Amino acid sequence: MRGFPGHLLPRAFFEASPEMVAPRLLGKLLVHRIGTGLLAGRIVEVEAYLGPHNDPPDPAAHAHRGLTPRNQVLFGPAGHAYVYTIYGRYFCMNISCEIEGQAGCVLLRALEPVAGADRMAANRGLDAGAPVRMLASGPSRLCQAMSLTRISHNGLDIASAASPLEVRDDGFTPGEVMVTARIGIKHAVDWPLRFALAGHSCVSGPRGRTATAFVPSKIPSY
DNA sequence: CTGTGGATTTGCT
DNA sequence: GCAAATCCACAGG
């Protein structure tokens, strides 16, 4: 990844509870190296899903009922990709958190394209001139745009410099962050675990959604 | 702008 | 068997 801005986020960044990691991921870069090419986007929207060791447990999380073949990555070390199939035809991309043995993850819901936007559009079946917000606004659109699949990417260590998939910090400082309930779930529908850059055009969902001001406190640097 | 329904695989009960 | 952390097309106001 030499030549690409910023530095690789270390595993320690992810070894905390998802509700702490999630807002800290806003403004970071998701980078996917494909052959000689590069796809990258700034993370503008995320959701936290808590492990079953929490009290009360998070009934919306895949890890809610313990370890299964599908969710085993979530119980492994932090900083690994959890990519799963949803509704038969799409994928969603998460990053595992906590220490090994404890589950928890952050769902990546939207990116602002930074590199390879034309290729993202092609991946999404759109013209090169398509509106930027159509490229990676939504968890499965994000996977389509970034060419992420369960078979190829589930379990990848994204905190390794050898990985084709990384999260990098280029020094971007987020402005106001909004917090809302998570989208598309049927349980714990009002837990405030969705975080997004306020007013950013690439955030998914209806605009003008109810938002609360939120200021992350004591964010360590990595 | 809003609301509705279909596509289609996977994992767990 | 059925529910699911989605997206898209299409109908109607």
Coordinates of N, CA, C and O in Angstrom, one line a residue, chain A residues 3-6 27-32 38-44 110-121 132-133 135-136 145-146 168-170 172 197 200 202:
Chain A
G3 N 2.6 4.5 -1.0 CA 2.2 5.5 -1.9 C 0.8 6.0 -1.7 O 0.4 7.0 -2.1
F4 N 0.0 5.2 -0.9 CA -1.3 5.6 -0.6 C -1.3 6.4 0.7 O -0.6 6.0 1.6
P5 N -2.1 7.4 0.8 CA -2.1 8.3 1.9 C -2.4 7.7 3.2 O -3.1 6.7 3.3
G6 N -1.8 8.2 4.3 CA -2.1 7.8 5.6 C -1.4 6.5 6.1 O -0.5 6.0 5.4
G27 N -14.6 8.7 8.9 CA -13.5 9.5 8.4 C -12.3 8.7 8.0 O -11.4 9.3 7.3
K28 N -12.2 7.5 8.4 CA -11.1 6.6 8.0 C -11.3 6.1 6.6 O -12.4 6.2 6.0
L29 N -10.3 5.6 6.0 CA -10.4 5.1 4.6 C -10.4 3.6 4.5 O -9.6 2.9 5.1
L30 N -11.4 3.0 3.8 CA -11.4 1.6 3.5 C -10.7 1.5 2.1 O -11.1 2.1 1.2
V31 N -9.7 0.6 2.1 CA -8.8 0.5 0.9 C -8.8 -1.0 0.5 O -8.5 -1.8 1.3
H32 N -9.1 -1.2 -0.8 CA -9.1 -2.6 -1.4 C -8.1 -2.6 -2.6 O -8.4 -1.9 -3.6
L38 N -6.7 0.0 -7.4 CA -7.0 0.4 -6.0 C -8.4 1.0 -5.9 O -8.7 1.9 -6.7
L39 N -9.2 0.5 -5.0 CA -10.5 1.1 -4.7 C -10.4 1.6 -3.3 O -10.0 0.9 -2.4
A40 N -10.9 2.8 -3.1 CA -10.8 3.4 -1.7 C -12.0 4.3 -1.5 O -12.5 5.0 -2.4
G41 N -12.5 4.3 -0.2 CA -13.6 5.2 0.1 C -13.5 5.7 1.6 O -12.9 4.9 2.4
R42 N -14.0 6.9 1.8 CA -14.0 7.4 3.2 C -15.2 6.9 3.9 O -16.3 7.0 3.4
I43 N -15.1 6.3 5.1 CA -16.2 5.8 5.8 C -17.0 6.9 6.4 O -16.5 7.8 7.2
V44 N -18.3 7.0 6.0 CA -19.2 8.1 6.5 C -20.4 7.6 7.3 O -21.1 8.4 7.8
A110 N -21.7 3.0 4.6 CA -21.6 3.9 3.5 C -20.2 4.5 3.4 O -19.6 4.8 4.4
L111 N -19.8 4.7 2.2 CA -18.5 5.3 1.9 C -18.6 6.5 0.9 O -19.5 6.5 0.1
E112 N -17.7 7.5 1.1 CA -17.5 8.5 0.0 C -16.4 8.0 -0.9 O -15.3 7.9 -0.4
P113 N -16.6 7.8 -2.1 CA -15.5 7.3 -3.0 C -14.3 8.2 -3.0 O -14.5 9.5 -3.1
V114 N -13.1 7.7 -2.9 CA -11.9 8.5 -2.9 C -11.0 8.1 -4.0 O -10.3 8.9 -4.6
A115 N -10.9 6.8 -4.4 CA -10.1 6.3 -5.5 C -10.9 5.2 -6.2 O -11.5 4.3 -5.6
G116 N -10.8 5.2 -7.5 CA -11.4 4.2 -8.3 C -12.9 4.3 -8.5 O -13.6 3.4 -8.7
A117 N -13.4 5.6 -8.5 CA -14.8 5.8 -8.5 C -15.4 5.3 -9.8 O -16.6 4.7 -9.8
D118 N -14.7 5.4 -10.9 CA -15.2 4.9 -12.2 C -15.4 3.4 -12.1 O -16.4 2.8 -12.6
R119 N -14.5 2.7 -11.5 CA -14.6 1.3 -11.4 C -15.7 0.9 -10.4 O -16.4 -0.1 -10.7
M120 N -15.9 1.7 -9.4 CA -17.0 1.4 -8.5 C -18.3 1.5 -9.2 O -19.2 0.7 -9.1
A121 N -18.4 2.5 -10.1 CA -19.7 2.7 -10.8 C -19.9 1.5 -11.7 O -21.0 0.9 -11.8
V132 N -22.3 10.5 -7.3 CA -21.4 9.9 -6.4 C -22.2 9.1 -5.2 O -21.7 8.1 -4.8
R133 N -23.3 9.7 -4.8 CA -24.0 9.1 -3.7 C -24.6 7.7 -4.0 O -25.0 7.0 -3.2
L135 N -23.0 5.3 -5.5 CA -21.9 4.3 -5.6 C -21.8 3.4 -4.3 O -21.7 2.2 -4.5
A136 N -21.8 4.0 -3.2 CA -21.5 3.1 -2.0 C -22.3 3.6 -0.8 O -21.8 3.5 0.4
A145 N -19.7 -2.0 -4.8 CA -18.7 -1.0 -5.3 C -17.3 -1.4 -5.0 O -16.4 -1.2 -5.9
M146 N -17.0 -1.9 -3.9 CA -15.6 -2.2 -3.4 C -15.2 -3.6 -3.8 O -14.2 -4.1 -3.5
R168 N -7.3 2.8 6.7 CA -6.2 3.7 6.9 C -6.7 5.0 7.5 O -7.8 5.4 7.3
D169 N -5.8 5.7 8.2 CA -6.0 7.0 8.7 C -5.2 8.0 8.0 O -3.9 8.0 8.0
D170 N -5.8 8.9 7.2 CA -5.1 9.9 6.5 C -5.1 11.3 7.1 O -4.8 12.3 6.5
F172 N -7.7 12.9 8.2 CA -9.0 13.6 8.1 C -9.7 13.7 9.5 O -9.8 12.7 10.2
L197 N -21.5 10.9 9.5 CA -21.1 12.2 9.4 C -22.3 13.1 9.1 O -23.0 12.9 8.1
H200 N -23.6 14.6 5.5 CA -22.8 14.1 4.3 C -23.7 13.5 3.3 O -24.6 12.7 3.6
C202 N -23.3 11.3 1.1 CA -23.1 9.8 0.8 C -23.7 8.9 1.9 O -23.7 7.7 1.8

